[in-house]
C-alpha cells in the first residue's frame, strides 16, 4: 500500500522560508516523477513543481526562482524549499506520485503566509 506523508508546513511571515518534506512508503520514489501541488480555499488544485527520476525540475511560473524541489532517493523523500514567501502562497500543499494506473496523494500540509 502506497502512503505519502507531508510535513513542514506552518505559519510564516511574508518574505520567510519553509521546507516541506514528503516521505513515501510502499513505492520506490527513485523510479517515479514526483510532484508538489497546492490548493487554496475556493481554488482548484494547481501544480507547483515536479522532479523526474533523473533530477530534472520544472516549476509553475508563480513560484519560479523562489521554490526549489529536490529528492533524496535513499530516504524515499522529496522536498520543497520555499523562499520569499508571499501571502498568495497560502494553501494546503500536497505531495503526488503517479504509478499507473493510480495517482497517490498525501494528506497535505497547511502553509499560511501572513503578518
PDB file of C-alpha atoms in Angstrom:
ATOM      1  CA  UNK A   1       0.000   0.000   0.000  1.00  0.00           C
ATOM      2  CA  UNK A   2       1.406   3.364  -1.043  1.00  0.00           C
ATOM      3  CA  UNK A   3       1.447   6.096   1.585  1.00  0.00           C
ATOM      4  CA  UNK A   4       2.739   9.656   1.329  1.00  0.00           C
ATOM      5  CA  UNK A   5       3.173  11.802   4.428  1.00  0.00           C
ATOM      6  CA  UNK A   6       3.860  15.518   4.157  1.00  0.00           C
ATOM      7  CA  UNK A   7       5.275  17.688   6.918  1.00  0.00           C
ATOM      8  CA  UNK A   8       6.910  21.060   7.458  1.00  0.00           C
ATOM      9  CA  UNK A   9       4.018  23.436   6.944  1.00  0.00           C
ATOM     10  CA  UNK A  10       3.147  26.249   9.300  1.00  0.00           C
ATOM     11  CA  UNK A  11       2.646  29.963   9.747  1.00  0.00           C
ATOM     12  CA  UNK A  12       5.338  32.215   8.332  1.00  0.00           C
ATOM     13  CA  UNK A  13       5.643  35.938   7.700  1.00  0.00           C
ATOM     14  CA  UNK A  14       5.868  37.335   4.166  1.00  0.00           C
ATOM     15  CA  UNK A  15       9.426  37.015   2.927  1.00  0.00           C
ATOM     16  CA  UNK A  16      10.078  33.999   5.119  1.00  0.00           C
ATOM     17  CA  UNK A  17      11.012  30.438   4.251  1.00  0.00           C
ATOM     18  CA  UNK A  18       9.786  26.914   4.863  1.00  0.00           C
ATOM     19  CA  UNK A  19      10.896  23.468   3.790  1.00  0.00           C
ATOM     20  CA  UNK A  20       8.264  20.823   3.181  1.00  0.00           C
ATOM     21  CA  UNK A  21       9.042  17.118   3.237  1.00  0.00           C
ATOM     22  CA  UNK A  22       7.184  14.153   1.784  1.00  0.00           C
ATOM     23  CA  UNK A  23       8.130  10.665   2.899  1.00  0.00           C
ATOM     24  CA  UNK A  24       6.826   7.684   0.999  1.00  0.00           C
ATOM     25  CA  UNK A  25       6.282   4.018   1.738  1.00  0.00           C
ATOM     26  CA  UNK A  26       5.126   1.184  -0.471  1.00  0.00           C
ATOM     27  CA  UNK A  27       6.733   2.758  -3.524  1.00  0.00           C
ATOM     28  CA  UNK A  28      10.280   3.487  -4.664  1.00  0.00           C
ATOM     29  CA  UNK A  29      10.450   7.225  -5.252  1.00  0.00           C
ATOM     30  CA  UNK A  30      13.569   6.933  -7.367  1.00  0.00           C
ATOM     31  CA  UNK A  31      11.613   5.249 -10.151  1.00  0.00           C
ATOM     32  CA  UNK A  32       8.997   7.960 -10.498  1.00  0.00           C
ATOM     33  CA  UNK A  33       8.262  11.565 -11.299  1.00  0.00           C
ATOM     34  CA  UNK A  34       7.422  13.349  -8.048  1.00  0.00           C
ATOM     35  CA  UNK A  35       5.282  16.460  -7.771  1.00  0.00           C
ATOM     36  CA  UNK A  36       4.094  19.074  -5.335  1.00  0.00           C
ATOM     37  CA  UNK A  37       0.632  20.607  -5.748  1.00  0.00           C
ATOM     38  CA  UNK A  38      -1.222  23.181  -3.708  1.00  0.00           C
ATOM     39  CA  UNK A  39      -4.823  24.158  -3.171  1.00  0.00           C
ATOM     40  CA  UNK A  40      -6.021  27.438  -1.725  1.00  0.00           C
ATOM     41  CA  UNK A  41      -9.564  27.857  -0.416  1.00  0.00           C
ATOM     42  CA  UNK A  42     -12.114  28.013  -3.229  1.00  0.00           C
ATOM     43  CA  UNK A  43      -9.386  27.370  -5.818  1.00  0.00           C
ATOM     44  CA  UNK A  44      -8.551  24.340  -7.887  1.00  0.00           C
ATOM     45  CA  UNK A  45      -5.531  22.261  -7.022  1.00  0.00           C
ATOM     46  CA  UNK A  46      -2.553  23.515  -9.007  1.00  0.00           C
ATOM     47  CA  UNK A  47       0.800  22.043  -9.918  1.00  0.00           C
ATOM     48  CA  UNK A  48       3.703  23.762  -8.170  1.00  0.00           C
ATOM     49  CA  UNK A  49       6.805  21.772  -9.079  1.00  0.00           C
ATOM     50  CA  UNK A  50       7.964  18.440 -10.468  1.00  0.00           C
ATOM     51  CA  UNK A  51      11.185  16.457 -10.396  1.00  0.00           C
ATOM     52  CA  UNK A  52      11.964  13.499 -12.622  1.00  0.00           C
ATOM     53  CA  UNK A  53      13.761  10.353 -11.558  1.00  0.00           C
ATOM     54  CA  UNK A  54      16.931  11.805 -13.096  1.00  0.00           C
ATOM     55  CA  UNK A  55      16.563  15.107 -11.230  1.00  0.00           C
ATOM     56  CA  UNK A  56      15.166  17.396 -13.916  1.00  0.00           C
ATOM     57  CA  UNK A  57      12.934  20.011 -12.336  1.00  0.00           C
ATOM     58  CA  UNK A  58      10.071  22.164 -13.543  1.00  0.00           C
ATOM     59  CA  UNK A  59       8.148  24.935 -11.797  1.00  0.00           C
ATOM     60  CA  UNK A  60       4.959  26.916 -12.100  1.00  0.00           C
ATOM     61  CA  UNK A  61       5.686  30.474 -13.214  1.00  0.00           C
ATOM     62  CA  UNK A  62       4.268  31.812  -9.950  1.00  0.00           C
ATOM     63  CA  UNK A  63       6.967  30.081  -7.864  1.00  0.00           C
ATOM     64  CA  UNK A  64       9.932  30.027 -10.251  1.00  0.00           C
ATOM     65  CA  UNK A  65      13.125  31.378  -8.671  1.00  0.00           C
ATOM     66  CA  UNK A  66      11.559  31.182  -5.184  1.00  0.00           C
ATOM     67  CA  UNK A  67      10.841  27.466  -4.700  1.00  0.00           C
ATOM     68  CA  UNK A  68      13.206  24.523  -5.097  1.00  0.00           C
ATOM     69  CA  UNK A  69      12.150  20.886  -5.397  1.00  0.00           C
ATOM     70  CA  UNK A  70      14.650  18.172  -4.579  1.00  0.00           C
ATOM     71  CA  UNK A  71      14.708  14.499  -3.742  1.00  0.00           C
ATOM     72  CA  UNK A  72      16.681  12.046  -1.637  1.00  0.00           C
ATOM     73  CA  UNK A  73      16.029   8.637  -3.119  1.00  0.00           C
ATOM     74  CA  UNK A  74      17.906   6.858  -0.349  1.00  0.00           C
ATOM     75  CA  UNK A  75      15.421   8.302   2.134  1.00  0.00           C
ATOM     76  CA  UNK A  76      12.445   7.961  -0.217  1.00  0.00           C
ATOM     77  CA  UNK A  77      11.795  11.639   0.404  1.00  0.00           C
ATOM     78  CA  UNK A  78      11.016  14.658  -1.739  1.00  0.00           C
ATOM     79  CA  UNK A  79      11.392  18.236  -0.514  1.00  0.00           C
ATOM     80  CA  UNK A  80      10.050  21.630  -1.405  1.00  0.00           C
ATOM     81  CA  UNK A  81      12.138  24.555  -0.236  1.00  0.00           C
ATOM     82  CA  UNK A  82      10.078  27.748  -0.313  1.00  0.00           C
ATOM     83  CA  UNK A  83      11.791  31.140  -0.051  1.00  0.00           C
ATOM     84  CA  UNK A  84      10.500  34.705  -0.320  1.00  0.00           C
ATOM     85  CA  UNK A  85       7.037  33.506   0.605  1.00  0.00           C
ATOM     86  CA  UNK A  86       4.042  35.666  -0.286  1.00  0.00           C
ATOM     87  CA  UNK A  87       0.505  35.726   1.130  1.00  0.00           C
ATOM     88  CA  UNK A  88      -0.726  34.246  -2.153  1.00  0.00           C
ATOM     89  CA  UNK A  89       1.355  31.139  -1.442  1.00  0.00           C
ATOM     90  CA  UNK A  90      -1.071  30.296   1.371  1.00  0.00           C
ATOM     91  CA  UNK A  91      -2.555  26.879   0.622  1.00  0.00           C
ATOM     92  CA  UNK A  92      -2.559  23.226   1.545  1.00  0.00           C
ATOM     93  CA  UNK A  93       0.448  21.618  -0.125  1.00  0.00           C
ATOM     94  CA  UNK A  94       0.235  18.039  -1.382  1.00  0.00           C
ATOM     95  CA  UNK A  95       2.834  15.534  -2.493  1.00  0.00           C
ATOM     96  CA  UNK A  96       1.946  13.396  -5.503  1.00  0.00           C
ATOM     97  CA  UNK A  97       3.277  10.360  -7.317  1.00  0.00           C
ATOM     98  CA  UNK A  98       1.722   8.537 -10.248  1.00  0.00           C
ATOM     99  CA  UNK A  99       2.168   4.816 -10.641  1.00  0.00           C
ATOM    100  CA  UNK A 100      -0.029   3.525 -13.381  1.00  0.00           C
ATOM    101  CA  UNK A 101      -2.982   3.477 -13.124  1.00  0.00           C
ATOM    102  CA  UNK A 102      -3.202   5.327  -9.824  1.00  0.00           C
ATOM    103  CA  UNK A 103      -2.238   8.786  -8.638  1.00  0.00           C
ATOM    104  CA  UNK A 104      -1.304   8.831  -4.972  1.00  0.00           C
ATOM    105  CA  UNK A 105      -1.659  11.815  -2.687  1.00  0.00           C
ATOM    106  CA  UNK A 106      -0.617  12.651   0.828  1.00  0.00           C
ATOM    107  CA  UNK A 107      -2.929  14.234   3.371  1.00  0.00           C
ATOM    108  CA  UNK A 108      -1.445  17.680   2.786  1.00  0.00           C
ATOM    109  CA  UNK A 109       0.299  20.224   4.976  1.00  0.00           C
ATOM    110  CA  UNK A 110      -1.015  23.736   5.570  1.00  0.00           C
ATOM    111  CA  UNK A 111       1.175  26.701   4.689  1.00  0.00           C
ATOM    112  CA  UNK A 112      -0.036  30.113   5.835  1.00  0.00           C
ATOM    113  CA  UNK A 113       1.849  33.275   4.904  1.00  0.00           C
ATOM    114  CA  UNK A 114       0.664  36.199   6.974  1.00  0.00           C
ATOM    115  CA  UNK A 115       1.978  39.027   9.113  1.00  0.00           C
TER     116      UNK A 115
END
